[in-house]
């Protein structure tokens, strides 16, 4: 079987698996966030944290819950790393340096999981399981909660109440993420991923000599890092490591885990607003962009020019032979179009255009299908922008799902789409202008610029993947990328929740003959065009200096 045909069959299997999961998972999540019933274990949690799940919150109170919980999480994870040397199960590892501890705490709480350290050489069992793995669950649940709050803003009227953050957070973990993660961990263990708490031991090498390795609760962390679109690996090689991702079957399963909740949330959206067709329109937009980027990535990686590429059957540099070009291309597109950031190959070793596709996928705002929760609310904000543009074209007040998109709403949406590009381009410009950051680059010219641009794109978009070739474990990068991750995560949430509150207060507008039909394929096409044009106008100059220049010069 040719590698190209094998890649197409993998893509087909992935589409079928996602299609079979779409309806049951989407409907389940809609029931979870619409139910008034609380499970016994959830009631215990509410008592421990002192929350009343029956109290409805307006958007400022909901936002305070998000920020307070996240601030405590950053502090807890920072202290856990700083105290690691005194904790049991530390495997002899010392406490983490302050700048790296801040970077890691910000990273995992912001659902980014950017790692400037070697996991198997820095973090003990307590930090990995009691700190990082826990944040993989709760940071993903925070993202879903904010998305659900925005959906309620569209679904409700004449009230500013968006639900209860603490109830949404707990339900997301207990009823959605934990059950799927338990089943997924068993599947990964069956595929060959490890799950233990062993210490450091010597492992023989084929070429002679030995190497030190430690075990860990890898399968359980691997499944939630993909399912929650987190991305942080137990080992430095991330999902290219055989302990995390043993074979082609586990690789395809991990791609499925990355995509299943973000795609299914579009059905949850349709169910909660009372129109499944609206959910299908958002799904169609996400699927169109995902398939387009996947096809382009497969083409550019298989069509690499040069004797080495031709002998290898494509651009095999930096890729695992267990997965090949197709498995690596599917994985890289899935992780950069979501906020996952896990890698099973070195993105820096992609062709020039392949690296550009990864970069552009993050710069779209990771909305196709995007991160868990963040993809849906990002796409809905873009839908608001698209409706506003359509309204300008026909000269009437824009409406979306029966809500008028007025001055206030469009300001919140505009602020949302401006935050991340300002962080990415601002930090990249400063880093390139200073001497010290540029010393971290192992490549010069266009590729070196791409390394810096990729790092801040990954951080501010809460992706977490690295381009490789950049030494990011410095005070400059640990501090600035940490700040970019926190601002890139929580500033957009401010505008999303403010938008949700504004929409929930409105009185529904009856549909007329002049109302834009946002459930039709025409709107899907308008939304795709809006996303690509806005991103292109924002990032094209930077992309032209980096991956486009490198790709044209190849």
Coordinates of C-alpha atoms in Angstrom, one line a residue:
X1 CA 0.0 0.0 0.0
X2 CA 1.4 3.4 -0.9
X3 CA 2.0 5.9 1.9
X4 CA -0.5 8.4 0.2
X5 CA -3.3 5.8 0.1
X6 CA -2.5 4.8 3.7
X7 CA -2.8 8.4 4.7
X8 CA -6.2 8.8 3.0
X9 CA -7.5 5.7 4.7
X10 CA -6.4 7.0 8.1
X11 CA -8.2 10.3 7.4
X12 CA -11.3 8.3 6.4
X13 CA -11.2 6.2 9.5
X14 CA -10.8 9.4 11.6
X15 CA -13.8 11.1 9.9
X16 CA -16.0 8.0 10.5
X17 CA -15.0 7.7 14.2
X18 CA -15.7 11.4 14.8
X19 CA -19.0 11.1 12.9
X20 CA -20.2 8.2 15.1
X21 CA -19.3 10.1 18.2
X22 CA -20.8 13.4 17.2
X23 CA -24.4 12.9 18.1
X24 CA -24.2 10.9 21.4
X25 CA -21.4 13.0 22.9
X26 CA -22.9 16.3 21.8
X27 CA -26.3 15.4 23.2
X28 CA -24.7 14.2 26.4
X29 CA -22.9 17.4 27.0
X30 CA -26.1 19.4 26.3
X31 CA -27.9 17.4 29.0
X32 CA -25.0 17.8 31.4
X33 CA -25.1 21.6 31.2
X34 CA -28.9 21.8 31.1
X35 CA -29.7 19.5 34.0
X36 CA -30.8 20.8 37.4
X37 CA -29.8 17.5 39.1
X38 CA -26.5 17.2 41.0
X39 CA -24.7 13.9 41.5
X40 CA -23.8 12.9 45.1
X41 CA -20.0 13.3 44.4
X42 CA -20.7 16.8 43.0
X43 CA -22.6 17.8 46.1
X44 CA -19.5 16.7 48.2
X45 CA -17.3 18.9 46.1
X46 CA -19.6 21.9 46.4
X47 CA -19.5 21.5 50.2
X48 CA -15.7 21.3 50.2
X49 CA -15.2 24.5 48.1
X50 CA -18.2 26.3 49.7
X51 CA -20.1 26.9 46.5
X52 CA -23.9 27.0 46.0
X53 CA -24.5 25.5 42.6
X54 CA -28.1 26.7 42.4
X55 CA -27.1 30.4 42.4
X56 CA -27.2 31.9 38.9
X57 CA -24.4 34.3 38.0
X58 CA -24.3 37.4 35.8
X59 CA -21.2 37.8 33.7
X60 CA -19.1 39.8 36.2
X61 CA -19.6 37.1 38.9
X62 CA -19.0 34.3 36.4
X63 CA -15.8 36.0 35.3
X64 CA -14.7 36.5 38.9
X65 CA -15.1 32.7 39.5
X66 CA -13.0 31.9 36.4
X67 CA -10.2 34.3 37.4
X68 CA -10.2 33.4 41.1
X69 CA -10.1 29.7 40.5
X70 CA -7.3 30.1 37.9
X71 CA -5.3 32.4 40.1
X72 CA -5.4 29.9 42.9
X73 CA -4.4 27.2 40.5
X74 CA -1.4 29.1 39.3
X75 CA -0.2 29.7 42.8
X76 CA -0.7 26.1 43.9
X77 CA 1.1 24.7 40.9
X78 CA 3.9 27.2 41.3
X79 CA 4.4 26.3 45.0
X80 CA 4.2 22.6 44.2
X81 CA 7.1 22.9 41.8
X82 CA 9.2 25.1 44.1
X83 CA 8.8 22.6 46.9
X84 CA 9.4 19.5 44.7
X85 CA 12.8 18.7 46.3
X86 CA 11.1 18.2 49.7
X87 CA 8.2 16.1 48.4
X88 CA 8.0 12.3 48.3
X89 CA 8.1 10.7 44.9
X90 CA 10.3 13.4 43.6
X91 CA 12.7 10.8 42.1
X92 CA 15.6 12.9 43.4
X93 CA 14.8 15.9 41.2
X94 CA 15.4 19.3 42.8
X95 CA 12.9 22.2 43.0
X96 CA 12.2 24.0 39.8
X97 CA 13.8 27.5 39.3
X98 CA 11.4 30.4 39.9
X99 CA 11.1 31.6 36.3
X100 CA 10.5 28.1 34.9
X101 CA 8.1 27.3 37.7
X102 CA 6.1 30.5 36.8
X103 CA 6.2 29.6 33.1
X104 CA 5.0 26.0 33.7
X105 CA 2.3 27.1 36.2
X106 CA 1.0 29.7 33.8
X107 CA 1.2 27.2 30.9
X108 CA -0.9 24.4 32.4
X109 CA -3.5 26.7 34.0
X110 CA -3.9 28.5 30.7
X111 CA -4.5 25.1 28.9
X112 CA -1.3 25.8 26.9
X113 CA 1.2 23.2 28.3
X114 CA 4.2 24.9 26.8
X115 CA 7.2 23.1 28.3
X116 CA 10.7 24.6 28.4
X117 CA 12.1 21.6 30.4
X118 CA 12.7 17.9 29.9
X119 CA 9.8 16.3 31.7
X120 CA 11.5 13.0 32.5
X121 CA 14.5 14.9 33.9
X122 CA 12.7 17.6 35.9
X123 CA 9.3 16.6 37.3
X124 CA 8.7 13.9 39.9
X125 CA 5.6 11.8 40.3
X126 CA 3.8 14.2 42.7
X127 CA 4.2 17.2 40.4
X128 CA 3.3 15.2 37.3
X129 CA 0.1 13.6 38.7
X130 CA -1.0 15.9 41.5
X131 CA -0.1 19.1 39.7
X132 CA 0.1 18.9 35.9
X133 CA -2.4 16.1 35.3
X134 CA -5.0 17.8 37.6
X135 CA -4.6 21.1 35.7
X136 CA -5.2 19.2 32.4
X137 CA -8.7 18.3 33.7
X138 CA -9.7 21.6 35.3
X139 CA -8.3 24.0 32.7
X140 CA -10.2 22.1 30.0
X141 CA -13.3 22.2 32.1
X142 CA -12.9 26.0 32.5
X143 CA -12.8 26.4 28.7
X144 CA -16.0 24.4 28.3
X145 CA -17.7 26.4 31.0
X146 CA -17.0 29.7 29.3
X147 CA -18.2 28.3 26.0
X148 CA -21.4 27.1 27.6
X149 CA -21.9 30.5 29.2
X150 CA -21.7 32.2 25.8
X151 CA -24.2 29.6 24.4
X152 CA -26.6 30.5 27.2
X153 CA -26.2 34.1 26.3
X154 CA -27.6 33.3 22.9
X155 CA -30.3 31.0 24.2
X156 CA -31.6 33.2 27.1
X157 CA -33.4 36.5 26.9
X158 CA -34.3 39.4 29.2
X159 CA -31.8 38.2 31.9
X160 CA -28.1 38.6 32.4
X161 CA -27.7 35.3 34.1
X162 CA -25.3 32.8 32.5
X163 CA -25.4 29.9 34.9
X164 CA -23.1 28.9 37.8
X165 CA -19.4 28.7 37.1
X166 CA -18.7 26.3 39.9
X167 CA -21.4 23.9 38.8
X168 CA -20.2 24.1 35.2
X169 CA -16.6 23.4 36.2
X170 CA -17.4 20.4 38.4
X171 CA -19.8 18.9 35.9
X172 CA -17.3 19.2 33.1
X173 CA -14.8 17.2 35.0
X174 CA -17.0 14.7 36.7
X175 CA -19.5 13.9 33.9
X176 CA -17.5 14.5 30.7
X177 CA -13.7 14.5 31.1
X178 CA -13.2 11.9 33.8
X179 CA -15.3 9.0 32.3
X180 CA -13.8 9.4 28.8
X181 CA -10.3 9.7 30.2
X182 CA -10.7 6.5 32.2
X183 CA -11.8 4.5 29.1
X184 CA -9.1 6.2 26.9
X185 CA -6.3 5.4 29.4
X186 CA -7.3 1.7 29.3
X187 CA -7.2 1.8 25.5
X188 CA -3.7 3.4 25.5
X189 CA -2.4 0.9 28.0
X190 CA -3.8 -1.9 25.8
X191 CA -1.9 -0.3 22.9
X192 CA 1.4 -0.3 24.9
X193 CA 1.6 3.0 26.8
X194 CA 3.0 2.7 30.3
X195 CA 1.2 3.3 33.6
X196 CA 3.2 3.0 36.8
X197 CA 5.1 4.8 39.5
X198 CA 8.5 3.2 39.0
X199 CA 11.7 5.0 39.9
X200 CA 14.7 5.7 37.7
X201 CA 16.4 2.6 36.2
X202 CA 19.0 1.7 33.6
X203 CA 18.0 0.7 30.1
X204 CA 20.3 -0.9 27.7
X205 CA 20.9 0.5 24.2
X206 CA 21.3 -1.3 20.9
X207 CA 24.6 0.3 20.2
X208 CA 26.0 -0.5 23.6
X209 CA 26.0 1.4 26.9
X210 CA 22.9 2.3 28.8
X211 CA 20.5 5.2 29.5
X212 CA 18.5 6.2 32.5
X213 CA 14.7 6.2 32.3
X214 CA 11.9 6.7 34.8
X215 CA 8.4 5.4 34.6
X216 CA 5.2 7.3 35.5
X217 CA 1.4 7.5 35.2
X218 CA 1.9 8.2 31.5
X219 CA -1.3 6.7 29.9
X220 CA -3.6 8.6 32.2
X221 CA -1.8 11.9 31.6
X222 CA -1.5 11.2 27.9
X223 CA -5.3 10.7 27.4
X224 CA -6.3 13.9 29.2
X225 CA -3.6 15.9 27.5
X226 CA -5.2 15.0 24.2
X227 CA -8.8 14.9 25.3
X228 CA -8.6 18.3 27.0
X229 CA -6.6 19.8 24.2
X230 CA -3.7 20.5 26.6
X231 CA -0.7 18.9 25.0
X232 CA 2.0 18.7 27.7
X233 CA 4.0 15.4 27.4
X234 CA 5.3 13.3 30.3
X235 CA 8.5 13.0 28.3
X236 CA 10.4 15.6 26.4
X237 CA 9.7 13.8 23.1
X238 CA 6.0 14.2 23.8
X239 CA 3.8 12.0 21.6
X240 CA 6.8 10.9 19.5
X241 CA 7.9 8.8 22.6
X242 CA 7.0 5.1 22.4
X243 CA 5.9 5.2 26.1
X244 CA 3.3 7.8 25.3
X245 CA 2.4 6.8 21.7
X246 CA 3.5 3.3 21.0
X247 CA 2.2 2.6 17.4
X248 CA 0.0 3.7 14.5
X249 CA -3.2 2.7 16.2
X250 CA -2.5 4.7 19.4
X251 CA -1.5 7.6 17.2
X252 CA -4.8 7.6 15.3
X253 CA -6.7 7.2 18.6
X254 CA -4.9 10.2 20.1
X255 CA -5.8 12.4 17.1
X256 CA -9.4 11.2 17.6
X257 CA -9.2 12.3 21.3
X258 CA -8.0 15.7 20.3
X259 CA -10.9 16.4 17.9
X260 CA -13.9 14.6 19.4
X261 CA -15.0 17.1 22.1
X262 CA -14.4 20.3 20.0
X263 CA -16.4 19.0 17.1
X264 CA -19.2 17.5 19.3
X265 CA -19.6 20.8 21.1
X266 CA -21.2 22.2 17.9
X267 CA -24.1 19.8 18.4
X268 CA -24.3 20.8 22.1
X269 CA -24.5 24.4 20.9
X270 CA -27.3 23.6 18.4
X271 CA -29.2 21.6 21.0
X272 CA -29.0 24.3 23.7
X273 CA -30.1 27.2 21.3
X274 CA -32.9 25.1 20.0
X275 CA -31.7 24.7 16.4
X276 CA -29.5 21.8 15.4
X277 CA -29.1 23.4 12.0
X278 CA -27.2 26.3 13.6
X279 CA -24.8 23.7 15.1
X280 CA -24.4 22.1 11.7
X281 CA -23.5 25.4 10.2
X282 CA -20.7 25.9 12.7
X283 CA -19.6 22.3 12.3
X284 CA -19.5 22.8 8.5
X285 CA -17.2 25.8 9.0
X286 CA -14.8 23.9 11.3
X287 CA -14.8 20.8 9.1
X288 CA -14.1 22.8 5.9
X289 CA -11.1 24.5 7.4
X290 CA -9.8 21.3 9.0
X291 CA -10.1 19.3 5.8
X292 CA -8.5 22.1 3.8
X293 CA -5.5 22.4 6.1
X294 CA -5.1 18.6 6.4
X295 CA -5.1 18.2 2.6
X296 CA -2.6 21.0 2.1
X297 CA -0.3 19.5 4.8
X298 CA -0.4 16.0 3.3
X299 CA 0.4 17.5 -0.1
X300 CA 3.3 19.7 0.9
X301 CA 4.9 16.9 3.1
X302 CA 4.6 14.2 0.4
X303 CA 5.6 16.5 -2.4
X304 CA 8.9 17.7 -0.9
X305 CA 11.6 18.3 -3.6
X306 CA 15.1 17.0 -3.6
X307 CA 16.9 13.6 -3.8
X308 CA 16.5 13.0 0.0
X309 CA 12.8 13.6 -0.1
X310 CA 12.4 11.4 -3.2
X311 CA 14.3 8.5 -1.7
X312 CA 12.3 8.7 1.5
X313 CA 8.9 9.1 -0.3
X314 CA 8.4 12.6 1.1
X315 CA 9.7 14.9 3.9
X316 CA 10.6 12.3 6.5
X317 CA 13.1 14.5 8.4
X318 CA 12.0 14.9 12.0
X319 CA 9.3 12.3 11.7
X320 CA 8.8 8.9 13.5
X321 CA 9.0 6.0 11.1
X322 CA 6.2 4.4 13.2
X323 CA 3.8 7.0 12.0
X324 CA 5.2 8.1 8.7
X325 CA 4.3 11.3 6.8
X326 CA 0.6 10.8 6.9
X327 CA 0.3 10.0 10.7
X328 CA 2.6 13.0 11.4
X329 CA 0.8 15.4 9.1
X330 CA -2.7 14.5 10.5
X331 CA -1.3 14.9 14.0
X332 CA 0.3 18.2 13.4
X333 CA -2.8 19.8 11.8
X334 CA -5.0 18.4 14.6
X335 CA -2.8 19.9 17.3
X336 CA -2.3 23.3 15.7
X337 CA -5.9 23.8 14.7
X338 CA -6.8 23.0 18.3
X339 CA -5.1 24.4 21.4
X340 CA -3.4 21.0 22.0
X341 CA 0.2 21.5 21.1
X342 CA 1.1 17.9 21.5
X343 CA 3.6 16.7 18.8
X344 CA 4.6 13.4 17.3
X345 CA 7.2 15.0 15.0
X346 CA 9.3 18.1 14.9
X347 CA 7.4 20.9 13.3
X348 CA 10.6 22.7 12.6
X349 CA 11.6 19.8 10.2
X350 CA 8.4 20.2 8.1
X351 CA 8.8 21.8 4.7
X352 CA 8.7 25.5 4.6
X353 CA 5.1 25.6 3.6
X354 CA 4.3 22.8 6.1
X355 CA 5.6 24.9 8.9
X356 CA 3.5 27.8 7.6
X357 CA 0.4 25.7 7.7
X358 CA 1.0 24.9 11.4
X359 CA 1.6 28.5 12.1
X360 CA -1.5 29.7 10.3
X361 CA -3.6 27.0 12.0
X362 CA -2.8 28.6 15.4
X363 CA -3.1 32.1 14.1
X364 CA -6.7 31.5 12.9
X365 CA -7.4 31.4 16.7
X366 CA -7.5 27.6 16.8
X367 CA -11.2 27.4 16.0
X368 CA -11.3 24.6 13.5
X369 CA -12.3 22.8 15.6
X370 CA -10.2 24.6 18.2
X371 CA -9.6 23.9 21.9
X372 CA -12.1 22.3 24.2
X373 CA -14.5 25.1 24.7
X374 CA -12.2 27.8 23.4
X375 CA -12.8 26.6 19.8
X376 CA -16.6 27.0 20.1
X377 CA -16.6 30.4 21.7
X378 CA -13.9 31.6 19.3
X379 CA -15.9 30.4 16.3
X380 CA -19.1 32.0 17.7
X381 CA -17.3 35.4 18.1
X382 CA -16.2 35.1 14.4
X383 CA -19.8 34.3 13.5
X384 CA -20.8 37.6 15.2
X385 CA -18.2 39.4 13.1
X386 CA -19.4 37.7 9.9
X387 CA -23.0 38.6 10.6
X388 CA -22.0 42.2 11.2
X389 CA -20.1 42.3 7.9
X390 CA -23.1 40.9 6.1
X391 CA -25.3 43.5 7.8
X392 CA -23.1 46.3 6.5
X393 CA -23.4 44.9 2.9
X394 CA -27.2 45.0 2.9
X395 CA -27.6 48.1 5.1
X396 CA -29.6 46.6 7.9
X397 CA -28.9 45.9 11.6
X398 CA -27.2 42.5 11.9
X399 CA -28.9 39.7 13.9
X400 CA -27.6 36.3 15.0
X401 CA -29.9 33.7 16.6
X402 CA -32.5 36.3 17.3
X403 CA -30.1 38.8 19.0
X404 CA -29.2 42.2 17.5
X405 CA -25.5 42.7 17.0
X406 CA -25.2 46.4 18.0
X407 CA -22.3 48.7 18.9
X408 CA -21.7 47.1 22.3
X409 CA -21.6 43.5 21.0
X410 CA -19.3 44.3 18.1
X411 CA -16.9 46.1 20.3
X412 CA -16.6 43.0 22.6
X413 CA -16.1 40.8 19.5
X414 CA -13.5 43.2 18.0
X415 CA -11.5 43.3 21.2
X416 CA -11.5 39.5 21.3
X417 CA -10.0 39.1 17.9
X418 CA -7.4 41.9 18.5
X419 CA -5.9 40.6 21.8
X420 CA -4.0 37.6 20.5
X421 CA -2.4 39.2 17.4
X422 CA -1.3 42.1 19.5
X423 CA 0.5 39.7 21.9
X424 CA 2.0 37.6 19.2
X425 CA 3.3 40.4 17.0
X426 CA 4.3 42.6 19.8
X427 CA 6.4 40.1 21.7
X428 CA 7.9 38.8 18.5
X429 CA 9.0 42.3 17.4
X430 CA 10.6 42.9 20.8
X431 CA 12.4 39.6 20.9
X432 CA 13.8 40.1 17.4
X433 CA 15.0 43.6 18.3
X434 CA 16.9 42.5 21.4
X435 CA 20.2 40.7 21.4
X436 CA 19.7 38.1 24.1
X437 CA 16.5 36.4 22.8
X438 CA 18.1 36.0 19.3
X439 CA 21.0 34.1 20.8
X440 CA 18.5 31.2 21.6
X441 CA 17.9 30.6 17.9
X442 CA 19.9 27.7 16.4
X443 CA 19.0 28.9 12.9
X444 CA 19.3 32.2 11.2
X445 CA 17.4 33.9 8.5
X446 CA 13.7 33.1 7.7
X447 CA 13.7 29.9 9.7
X448 CA 15.1 31.6 12.8
X449 CA 12.5 34.2 12.6
X450 CA 9.8 31.5 12.2
X451 CA 11.1 29.9 15.5
X452 CA 10.5 33.1 17.4
X453 CA 7.2 33.8 15.7
X454 CA 6.0 30.2 16.3
X455 CA 6.9 30.4 20.0
X456 CA 4.8 33.5 20.7
X457 CA 2.0 32.3 18.4
X458 CA 1.9 29.0 20.3
X459 CA 2.0 30.8 23.7
X460 CA -0.5 33.5 23.1
X461 CA -2.9 31.2 21.4
X462 CA -2.6 28.7 24.2
X463 CA -1.3 25.9 21.9
X464 CA 2.0 24.9 23.5
X465 CA 3.8 23.2 20.7
X466 CA 7.3 24.3 19.8
X467 CA 9.0 24.7 16.5
X468 CA 12.2 23.1 17.9
X469 CA 15.6 24.7 17.4
X470 CA 14.8 27.4 19.9
X471 CA 16.2 27.3 23.5
X472 CA 13.2 28.7 25.3
X473 CA 14.5 27.9 28.8
X474 CA 15.8 31.3 29.5
X475 CA 14.6 34.0 31.9
X476 CA 13.4 36.1 28.9
X477 CA 11.4 33.4 27.2
X478 CA 10.1 31.8 30.4
X479 CA 8.8 35.2 31.6
X480 CA 7.5 36.7 28.4
X481 CA 5.9 33.5 27.1
X482 CA 4.3 33.0 30.5
X483 CA 2.8 36.5 30.4
X484 CA 1.6 35.9 26.8
X485 CA -0.1 32.6 27.8
X486 CA -2.0 34.1 30.7
X487 CA -3.1 37.2 28.8
X488 CA -3.9 35.2 25.7
X489 CA -6.1 32.9 27.8
X490 CA -8.0 35.2 30.2
X491 CA -8.3 38.5 28.3
X492 CA -10.4 36.9 25.5
X493 CA -12.5 35.3 28.2
X494 CA -13.3 38.7 29.6
X495 CA -14.8 39.8 26.3
X496 CA -16.5 36.5 25.6
X497 CA -18.4 36.6 29.0
X498 CA -19.2 40.3 28.6
X499 CA -20.6 39.5 25.1
X500 CA -22.6 36.6 26.6
X501 CA -24.1 38.9 29.3
X502 CA -25.0 41.6 26.8
X503 CA -26.8 39.0 24.6
X504 CA -28.6 37.4 27.5
X505 CA -30.1 40.8 28.5
X506 CA -31.7 41.3 25.0
X507 CA -35.3 40.7 24.0
X508 CA -35.4 38.2 21.0
X509 CA -35.9 39.8 17.6
X510 CA -38.5 38.0 15.4
X511 CA -37.2 36.6 12.2
X512 CA -38.3 38.4 9.0
X513 CA -37.8 38.0 5.3
X514 CA -34.7 40.2 5.6
X515 CA -33.0 38.1 8.3
X516 CA -29.7 36.5 7.3
X517 CA -30.2 32.7 7.3
X518 CA -27.2 31.7 9.4
X519 CA -28.0 27.9 9.2
X520 CA -27.5 27.8 5.4
X521 CA -24.3 26.8 3.4
X522 CA -24.0 30.4 2.2
X523 CA -23.4 31.6 5.7
X524 CA -20.8 28.8 6.2
X525 CA -19.0 30.1 3.2
X526 CA -19.2 33.7 4.5
X527 CA -17.8 32.6 7.9
X528 CA -14.9 30.7 6.3
X529 CA -14.0 33.7 4.2
X530 CA -14.3 36.1 7.1
X531 CA -11.9 33.9 9.2
X532 CA -9.3 33.6 6.4
X533 CA -9.4 37.2 5.4
X534 CA -9.1 38.6 9.0
X535 CA -6.2 36.2 9.7
X536 CA -4.5 36.9 6.4
X537 CA -4.7 40.7 6.8
X538 CA -3.3 40.4 10.4
X539 CA -0.5 37.9 10.0
X540 CA 0.5 37.9 6.3
X541 CA 3.4 40.3 6.6
X542 CA 4.9 38.2 9.4
X543 CA 4.3 34.9 7.6
X544 CA 6.0 36.5 4.5
X545 CA 9.1 37.1 6.5
X546 CA 9.2 33.5 7.8
X547 CA 7.7 30.4 6.4
X548 CA 6.6 31.8 3.1
X549 CA 10.1 33.2 2.3
X550 CA 11.6 29.9 3.3
X551 CA 9.1 27.8 1.3
X552 CA 9.6 30.0 -1.9
X553 CA 13.4 29.7 -1.5
X554 CA 13.4 25.9 -1.3

